[in-house]
Amino acid sequence: MTSPSAPKRTKQRRGEGQWALGYREPLNPNERSKKDDHPLNVRARIENIYAHRGFESIDPGDLRGRFRWYGLYTQRKPGIDGGRTATLEPEELDDSYFMLRVRIDGGALTTSQLSLLGELSQTYARDSADITDRQNIQYHWIRIEDMPTIWARLEEAGLSTMTACGDAPRVILSSPVGGIASDEVIDPTPAIEEIQNRYLGDPSLANLPRKYKTAISGLQDVAHEVHDIAFVGVEHPEHGPGFDLWVGGGLSTNPMIGQRLGTWVPRDEVPEVWAGVTKLFRDYGYRRLRHRARIKFLVKDWGAEKFREVLESEYLGRQLVDGPAPEVPEQPRDHVGAHRQKDGNYYVGAAPVAGRVSGSTLLGVAKAAERAGSGRVRLTPQQKLVVLDVPESEVEGLQSELSTLGLDATASPWRRGVMACTGIEFCKLAIVETKDRAKQLVADLEQRLADITDGITTPISVHLNGCPNSCARIQTADIGLKGQIVTDDDGNQVEGFQVHLGGGLGLDAGFGRKLRGHKVTSAELGDYVERVVRTFVEQREEGERFPQ
Ligand code: SF4
């Protein structure tokens, strides 16, 4: 029993590694690595040392850490099956070739930039190219020796790989039809350009607790609900068009829908407010445990009210204007097909399967777009591609050219609705194959469900991930598939998926439910999806969307 005179024992609360509270000592190897040498310094070493001395000369801390700040990851050594992914040391999974992500803010490219991306792929990446669901282009088979030339050529064309990955502000997602859509609330392009000019590559914003994903859009077509920070177009009754600010969205473990701070931000203030939130995250974000380091954990602990208060008092030095919530559109949009722009021209969206294209395809698209009188192309967060500014008379010709390139402008709902992450072909964390699986699934569903396809007015989204991470946003899909090893009917351990059903964004924003025991082998995937879709179509009520 404690004597009445004994000092009271107060429970020590363990620090979360927040810089603003004095925890400057690195508390884990990733923080140590960033403190030892700023990740942005690695570029000079690549250009001056590694590109000349080759793969074997690369310091492991750079290879598996700092390289990411320039969009470089080692790709997976071929021939290692998914069952062994978790049991091997990182170096056993490293191939000497790299994946390289080119950041394309808003997915916005001129046709000459697109041509260059195609040429670089043909010359340095074995003609590989994927459109990612973050509007990047991802190459494979890159050699370290070629990086100085690749950077020089990209930068000459106004493109970059700066903080395409790493604990830093990554590519900014935006509507592929920003500035041309007749129904957008506001064109976000000037705000995005200003953020690029003022902050991209700023070392003081490039050592954050964890990755930091931004979306800025005048339309709700960029999955803003699951971003670390998002500005969503909204009409203020007194002040007019501007942006509603959301923070704390994210997927992977502990998925969370972002929270509105209840503010209205005019377009010319977006860069300053974006920088304020970014600095707040840098200073108050949790750096002790990697799995608690995303901004969503801070937002969850603080709540929107306190977050806004600290942002205003410590980072902006003023109060933000209160603002209304944006109106939620009834249907999600993927921009596939031909649609009229506000200037009378058309934009033409086309669908590869799960973002898989090639350098040759990109070159072909650039040429076809130019022949149709366009100079601009955008990549979409649904792994699709859109050609802008097409005169009406050229639409049909362009669509048929795109179709010969394998990009379907009148794609089936299955081709439109399927997305897939990189998967076991190249990703070191993967457990299962995804891109080829997606291709087979689309072909399979087009055949199996041909009799009911006309009745599917909105594509049913089917997203495939190669591991428990959520690069393909599985929790927000109607049918989300998380790669894992499962047991088949004969008791064999085979590739398969845990199913999440009924996720969605927009009107019914919420995460798909992981149904206990709902696992499917890769071989049975077609059967499974067919069964789910047929049941839905047979039992749905008039106008009902996929059940949440
Ligand atoms: Fe790799 Fe997993 Fe992300 Fe797919 S979800 S790209 S397998 S980390």
PDB file of C-alpha atoms in Angstrom, residues 17-214:
ATOM      1  CA  GLY A  17       8.670  12.052 -31.938  1.00  0.00           C
ATOM      2  CA  GLN A  18       7.099  15.425 -32.733  1.00  0.00           C
ATOM      3  CA  TRP A  19       9.734  18.014 -33.594  1.00  0.00           C
ATOM      4  CA  ALA A  20       7.578  20.853 -32.281  1.00  0.00           C
ATOM      5  CA  LEU A  21       7.600  19.235 -28.838  1.00  0.00           C
ATOM      6  CA  GLY A  22      11.367  18.910 -28.771  1.00  0.00           C
ATOM      7  CA  TYR A  23      11.829  15.351 -29.999  1.00  0.00           C
ATOM      8  CA  ARG A  24      14.615  16.070 -32.444  1.00  0.00           C
ATOM      9  CA  GLU A  25      16.575  12.870 -31.907  1.00  0.00           C
ATOM     10  CA  PRO A  26      15.803  10.276 -34.556  1.00  0.00           C
ATOM     11  CA  LEU A  27      13.660   7.519 -33.093  1.00  0.00           C
ATOM     12  CA  ASN A  28      13.834   4.983 -35.891  1.00  0.00           C
ATOM     13  CA  PRO A  29      16.207   4.063 -38.744  1.00  0.00           C
ATOM     14  CA  ASN A  30      14.256   6.051 -41.360  1.00  0.00           C
ATOM     15  CA  GLU A  31      14.400   9.219 -39.268  1.00  0.00           C
ATOM     16  CA  ARG A  32      18.089   8.560 -38.584  1.00  0.00           C
ATOM     17  CA  SER A  33      18.825   8.239 -42.281  1.00  0.00           C
ATOM     18  CA  LYS A  34      17.029  11.502 -43.081  1.00  0.00           C
ATOM     19  CA  LYS A  35      18.903  13.285 -40.296  1.00  0.00           C
ATOM     20  CA  ASP A  36      22.300  11.886 -41.271  1.00  0.00           C
ATOM     21  CA  ASP A  37      22.002  13.309 -44.743  1.00  0.00           C
ATOM     22  CA  HIS A  38      19.116  15.164 -46.349  1.00  0.00           C
ATOM     23  CA  PRO A  39      17.587  12.853 -48.937  1.00  0.00           C
ATOM     24  CA  LEU A  40      17.656  15.533 -51.621  1.00  0.00           C
ATOM     25  CA  ASN A  41      21.473  15.412 -51.496  1.00  0.00           C
ATOM     26  CA  VAL A  42      21.440  11.965 -53.055  1.00  0.00           C
ATOM     27  CA  ARG A  43      21.030  13.287 -56.562  1.00  0.00           C
ATOM     28  CA  ALA A  44      24.567  14.668 -56.628  1.00  0.00           C
ATOM     29  CA  ARG A  45      25.889  11.266 -55.569  1.00  0.00           C
ATOM     30  CA  ILE A  46      23.922   9.541 -58.306  1.00  0.00           C
ATOM     31  CA  GLU A  47      25.223  11.938 -60.946  1.00  0.00           C
ATOM     32  CA  ASN A  48      28.812  12.114 -59.721  1.00  0.00           C
ATOM     33  CA  ILE A  49      29.459   8.647 -58.349  1.00  0.00           C
ATOM     34  CA  TYR A  50      26.875   5.890 -58.798  1.00  0.00           C
ATOM     35  CA  ALA A  51      26.122   6.572 -62.467  1.00  0.00           C
ATOM     36  CA  HIS A  52      29.844   6.139 -63.215  1.00  0.00           C
ATOM     37  CA  ARG A  53      30.706   3.287 -60.875  1.00  0.00           C
ATOM     38  CA  GLY A  54      27.510   1.286 -61.325  1.00  0.00           C
ATOM     39  CA  PHE A  55      24.931  -0.466 -59.159  1.00  0.00           C
ATOM     40  CA  GLU A  56      27.410  -2.218 -56.863  1.00  0.00           C
ATOM     41  CA  SER A  57      28.840   1.102 -55.695  1.00  0.00           C
ATOM     42  CA  ILE A  58      25.536   2.364 -54.252  1.00  0.00           C
ATOM     43  CA  ASP A  59      25.376   2.909 -50.494  1.00  0.00           C
ATOM     44  CA  PRO A  60      22.499   0.759 -49.076  1.00  0.00           C
ATOM     45  CA  GLY A  61      21.072   3.741 -47.178  1.00  0.00           C
ATOM     46  CA  ASP A  62      20.761   5.630 -50.436  1.00  0.00           C
ATOM     47  CA  LEU A  63      19.544   2.610 -52.395  1.00  0.00           C
ATOM     48  CA  ARG A  64      16.661   1.685 -50.117  1.00  0.00           C
ATOM     49  CA  GLY A  65      15.945   5.099 -48.659  1.00  0.00           C
ATOM     50  CA  ARG A  66      17.025   8.382 -50.192  1.00  0.00           C
ATOM     51  CA  PHE A  67      16.666   7.279 -53.836  1.00  0.00           C
ATOM     52  CA  ARG A  68      12.898   7.481 -53.363  1.00  0.00           C
ATOM     53  CA  TRP A  69      13.028  11.250 -53.135  1.00  0.00           C
ATOM     54  CA  TYR A  70      13.856  11.160 -56.853  1.00  0.00           C
ATOM     55  CA  GLY A  71      11.256   8.565 -57.777  1.00  0.00           C
ATOM     56  CA  LEU A  72      13.676   5.614 -57.832  1.00  0.00           C
ATOM     57  CA  TYR A  73      12.971   2.176 -56.319  1.00  0.00           C
ATOM     58  CA  THR A  74      14.848  -1.015 -57.020  1.00  0.00           C
ATOM     59  CA  GLN A  75      12.542  -3.418 -58.775  1.00  0.00           C
ATOM     60  CA  ARG A  76      11.927  -6.961 -57.660  1.00  0.00           C
ATOM     61  CA  LYS A  77      14.418  -9.601 -58.713  1.00  0.00           C
ATOM     62  CA  PRO A  78      12.583 -11.879 -61.163  1.00  0.00           C
ATOM     63  CA  GLY A  79      11.624 -15.395 -60.077  1.00  0.00           C
ATOM     64  CA  ILE A  80      10.958 -14.841 -56.366  1.00  0.00           C
ATOM     65  CA  ASP A  81       7.475 -16.018 -55.546  1.00  0.00           C
ATOM     66  CA  GLY A  82       5.110 -14.075 -53.307  1.00  0.00           C
ATOM     67  CA  GLY A  83       5.220 -16.631 -50.507  1.00  0.00           C
ATOM     68  CA  ARG A  84       8.847 -15.696 -49.867  1.00  0.00           C
ATOM     69  CA  THR A  85       8.420 -11.920 -50.015  1.00  0.00           C
ATOM     70  CA  ALA A  86       8.194 -11.442 -46.271  1.00  0.00           C
ATOM     71  CA  THR A  87      10.894 -13.934 -45.361  1.00  0.00           C
ATOM     72  CA  LEU A  88      13.827 -12.571 -47.370  1.00  0.00           C
ATOM     73  CA  GLU A  89      16.238  -9.767 -46.538  1.00  0.00           C
ATOM     74  CA  PRO A  90      15.698  -6.599 -48.618  1.00  0.00           C
ATOM     75  CA  GLU A  91      18.926  -7.144 -50.581  1.00  0.00           C
ATOM     76  CA  GLU A  92      17.753 -10.576 -51.669  1.00  0.00           C
ATOM     77  CA  LEU A  93      14.753  -8.973 -53.376  1.00  0.00           C
ATOM     78  CA  ASP A  94      16.655  -6.123 -55.046  1.00  0.00           C
ATOM     79  CA  ASP A  95      17.229  -6.322 -58.749  1.00  0.00           C
ATOM     80  CA  SER A  96      19.913  -4.037 -60.155  1.00  0.00           C
ATOM     81  CA  TYR A  97      17.274  -2.290 -62.285  1.00  0.00           C
ATOM     82  CA  PHE A  98      14.977   0.459 -61.065  1.00  0.00           C
ATOM     83  CA  MET A  99      11.379   1.572 -61.305  1.00  0.00           C
ATOM     84  CA  LEU A 100      11.281   5.291 -61.971  1.00  0.00           C
ATOM     85  CA  ARG A 101       8.268   7.518 -61.362  1.00  0.00           C
ATOM     86  CA  VAL A 102       7.975  10.731 -63.310  1.00  0.00           C
ATOM     87  CA  ARG A 103       5.766  13.158 -61.402  1.00  0.00           C
ATOM     88  CA  ILE A 104       3.131  14.771 -63.549  1.00  0.00           C
ATOM     89  CA  ASP A 105       1.128  17.171 -61.405  1.00  0.00           C
ATOM     90  CA  GLY A 106      -2.512  17.018 -62.436  1.00  0.00           C
ATOM     91  CA  GLY A 107      -1.472  14.455 -65.069  1.00  0.00           C
ATOM     92  CA  ALA A 108      -1.017  17.414 -67.407  1.00  0.00           C
ATOM     93  CA  LEU A 109       1.259  16.955 -70.420  1.00  0.00           C
ATOM     94  CA  THR A 110       1.805  18.628 -73.739  1.00  0.00           C
ATOM     95  CA  THR A 111       2.021  16.254 -76.684  1.00  0.00           C
ATOM     96  CA  SER A 112       5.748  16.991 -76.987  1.00  0.00           C
ATOM     97  CA  GLN A 113       6.247  16.010 -73.335  1.00  0.00           C
ATOM     98  CA  LEU A 114       4.272  12.828 -73.979  1.00  0.00           C
ATOM     99  CA  SER A 115       6.466  12.070 -77.005  1.00  0.00           C
ATOM    100  CA  LEU A 116       9.557  12.562 -74.899  1.00  0.00           C
ATOM    101  CA  LEU A 117       8.211  10.179 -72.238  1.00  0.00           C
ATOM    102  CA  GLY A 118       7.656   7.621 -74.987  1.00  0.00           C
ATOM    103  CA  GLU A 119      11.149   8.086 -76.425  1.00  0.00           C
ATOM    104  CA  LEU A 120      12.798   7.794 -73.005  1.00  0.00           C
ATOM    105  CA  SER A 121      10.898   4.576 -72.424  1.00  0.00           C
ATOM    106  CA  GLN A 122      12.037   3.127 -75.738  1.00  0.00           C
ATOM    107  CA  THR A 123      15.651   4.109 -75.138  1.00  0.00           C
ATOM    108  CA  TYR A 124      16.101   3.470 -71.422  1.00  0.00           C
ATOM    109  CA  ALA A 125      13.180   1.423 -70.097  1.00  0.00           C
ATOM    110  CA  ARG A 126      12.706  -1.463 -72.540  1.00  0.00           C
ATOM    111  CA  ASP A 127       9.569   0.289 -73.829  1.00  0.00           C
ATOM    112  CA  SER A 128       7.828  -0.075 -70.443  1.00  0.00           C
ATOM    113  CA  ALA A 129       5.342   2.473 -69.096  1.00  0.00           C
ATOM    114  CA  ASP A 130       2.432   2.358 -66.677  1.00  0.00           C
ATOM    115  CA  ILE A 131      -0.069   5.125 -65.991  1.00  0.00           C
ATOM    116  CA  THR A 132      -0.356   5.038 -62.211  1.00  0.00           C
ATOM    117  CA  ASP A 133      -3.465   5.937 -60.248  1.00  0.00           C
ATOM    118  CA  ARG A 134      -1.568   9.002 -59.066  1.00  0.00           C
ATOM    119  CA  GLN A 135      -1.294  10.372 -62.604  1.00  0.00           C
ATOM    120  CA  ASN A 136       2.405   9.511 -62.816  1.00  0.00           C
ATOM    121  CA  ILE A 137       4.204   7.617 -65.532  1.00  0.00           C
ATOM    122  CA  GLN A 138       6.159   4.709 -64.075  1.00  0.00           C
ATOM    123  CA  TYR A 139       9.034   3.138 -65.982  1.00  0.00           C
ATOM    124  CA  HIS A 140      10.760  -0.176 -65.338  1.00  0.00           C
ATOM    125  CA  TRP A 141      14.204  -1.561 -66.215  1.00  0.00           C
ATOM    126  CA  ILE A 142      16.011   1.735 -65.593  1.00  0.00           C
ATOM    127  CA  ARG A 143      19.803   1.529 -65.116  1.00  0.00           C
ATOM    128  CA  ILE A 144      21.515   3.860 -62.689  1.00  0.00           C
ATOM    129  CA  GLU A 145      24.056   4.707 -65.394  1.00  0.00           C
ATOM    130  CA  ASP A 146      21.312   6.365 -67.460  1.00  0.00           C
ATOM    131  CA  MET A 147      19.818   8.581 -64.772  1.00  0.00           C
ATOM    132  CA  PRO A 148      21.852  11.761 -65.468  1.00  0.00           C
ATOM    133  CA  THR A 149      20.755  11.746 -69.111  1.00  0.00           C
ATOM    134  CA  ILE A 150      17.169  10.897 -68.248  1.00  0.00           C
ATOM    135  CA  TRP A 151      16.982  13.794 -65.768  1.00  0.00           C
ATOM    136  CA  ALA A 152      18.594  16.193 -68.198  1.00  0.00           C
ATOM    137  CA  ARG A 153      16.108  15.321 -70.923  1.00  0.00           C
ATOM    138  CA  LEU A 154      13.094  15.390 -68.608  1.00  0.00           C
ATOM    139  CA  GLU A 155      14.065  18.732 -67.139  1.00  0.00           C
ATOM    140  CA  GLU A 156      14.708  20.283 -70.525  1.00  0.00           C
ATOM    141  CA  ALA A 157      11.067  19.473 -71.271  1.00  0.00           C
ATOM    142  CA  GLY A 158       9.796  20.843 -67.942  1.00  0.00           C
ATOM    143  CA  LEU A 159       9.293  17.418 -66.324  1.00  0.00           C
ATOM    144  CA  SER A 160      10.739  16.074 -63.103  1.00  0.00           C
ATOM    145  CA  THR A 161      11.059  13.134 -60.742  1.00  0.00           C
ATOM    146  CA  MET A 162      11.548  15.404 -57.710  1.00  0.00           C
ATOM    147  CA  THR A 163       9.870  13.941 -54.594  1.00  0.00           C
ATOM    148  CA  ALA A 164       7.908  11.531 -56.748  1.00  0.00           C
ATOM    149  CA  CYS A 165       8.253   9.199 -53.715  1.00  0.00           C
ATOM    150  CA  GLY A 166       9.742   9.456 -50.206  1.00  0.00           C
ATOM    151  CA  ASP A 167       8.587  11.287 -47.059  1.00  0.00           C
ATOM    152  CA  ALA A 168       7.826  14.445 -48.971  1.00  0.00           C
ATOM    153  CA  PRO A 169       5.071  16.212 -50.940  1.00  0.00           C
ATOM    154  CA  ARG A 170       4.331  13.866 -53.790  1.00  0.00           C
ATOM    155  CA  VAL A 171       2.666  14.519 -57.114  1.00  0.00           C
ATOM    156  CA  ILE A 172      -0.443  16.715 -56.858  1.00  0.00           C
ATOM    157  CA  LEU A 173      -3.579  15.029 -58.121  1.00  0.00           C
ATOM    158  CA  SER A 174      -6.039  17.130 -60.032  1.00  0.00           C
ATOM    159  CA  SER A 175      -8.963  16.762 -62.374  1.00  0.00           C
ATOM    160  CA  PRO A 176      -7.816  15.649 -65.832  1.00  0.00           C
ATOM    161  CA  VAL A 177     -10.340  18.120 -67.236  1.00  0.00           C
ATOM    162  CA  GLY A 178      -9.342  21.089 -65.067  1.00  0.00           C
ATOM    163  CA  GLY A 179      -9.798  24.343 -66.955  1.00  0.00           C
ATOM    164  CA  ILE A 180     -11.906  22.820 -69.742  1.00  0.00           C
ATOM    165  CA  ALA A 181     -14.866  21.134 -68.066  1.00  0.00           C
ATOM    166  CA  SER A 182     -18.048  23.150 -68.318  1.00  0.00           C
ATOM    167  CA  ASP A 183     -19.221  22.032 -64.878  1.00  0.00           C
ATOM    168  CA  GLU A 184     -16.099  22.561 -62.761  1.00  0.00           C
ATOM    169  CA  VAL A 185     -16.490  24.967 -59.863  1.00  0.00           C
ATOM    170  CA  ILE A 186     -13.075  26.550 -60.369  1.00  0.00           C
ATOM    171  CA  ASP A 187      -9.908  25.863 -62.378  1.00  0.00           C
ATOM    172  CA  PRO A 188      -7.194  24.809 -59.895  1.00  0.00           C
ATOM    173  CA  THR A 189      -4.302  25.038 -62.398  1.00  0.00           C
ATOM    174  CA  PRO A 190      -2.849  28.408 -61.238  1.00  0.00           C
ATOM    175  CA  ALA A 191      -2.721  27.201 -57.614  1.00  0.00           C
ATOM    176  CA  ILE A 192      -0.947  23.980 -58.599  1.00  0.00           C
ATOM    177  CA  GLU A 193       1.604  25.856 -60.706  1.00  0.00           C
ATOM    178  CA  GLU A 194       2.280  28.243 -57.856  1.00  0.00           C
ATOM    179  CA  ILE A 195       2.908  25.371 -55.427  1.00  0.00           C
ATOM    180  CA  GLN A 196       5.299  23.807 -57.938  1.00  0.00           C
ATOM    181  CA  ASN A 197       7.172  27.077 -58.423  1.00  0.00           C
ATOM    182  CA  ARG A 198       7.382  28.019 -54.780  1.00  0.00           C
ATOM    183  CA  TYR A 199       7.762  24.752 -52.930  1.00  0.00           C
ATOM    184  CA  LEU A 200       8.743  21.808 -55.123  1.00  0.00           C
ATOM    185  CA  GLY A 201      12.230  20.721 -54.078  1.00  0.00           C
ATOM    186  CA  ASP A 202      12.338  23.018 -51.023  1.00  0.00           C
ATOM    187  CA  PRO A 203      14.538  21.039 -48.584  1.00  0.00           C
ATOM    188  CA  SER A 204      12.666  22.437 -45.573  1.00  0.00           C
ATOM    189  CA  LEU A 205       9.503  20.684 -46.816  1.00  0.00           C
ATOM    190  CA  ALA A 206      11.153  17.513 -48.035  1.00  0.00           C
ATOM    191  CA  ASN A 207      11.758  15.770 -44.723  1.00  0.00           C
ATOM    192  CA  LEU A 208       8.236  15.070 -43.489  1.00  0.00           C
ATOM    193  CA  PRO A 209       7.289  12.307 -41.058  1.00  0.00           C
ATOM    194  CA  ARG A 210       5.905  10.234 -43.913  1.00  0.00           C
ATOM    195  CA  LYS A 211       4.579  10.487 -47.451  1.00  0.00           C
ATOM    196  CA  TYR A 212       2.257  13.412 -48.121  1.00  0.00           C
ATOM    197  CA  LYS A 213      -0.371  13.233 -50.822  1.00  0.00           C
ATOM    198  CA  THR A 214      -2.139  16.288 -52.174  1.00  0.00           C
TER     199      THR A 214
END
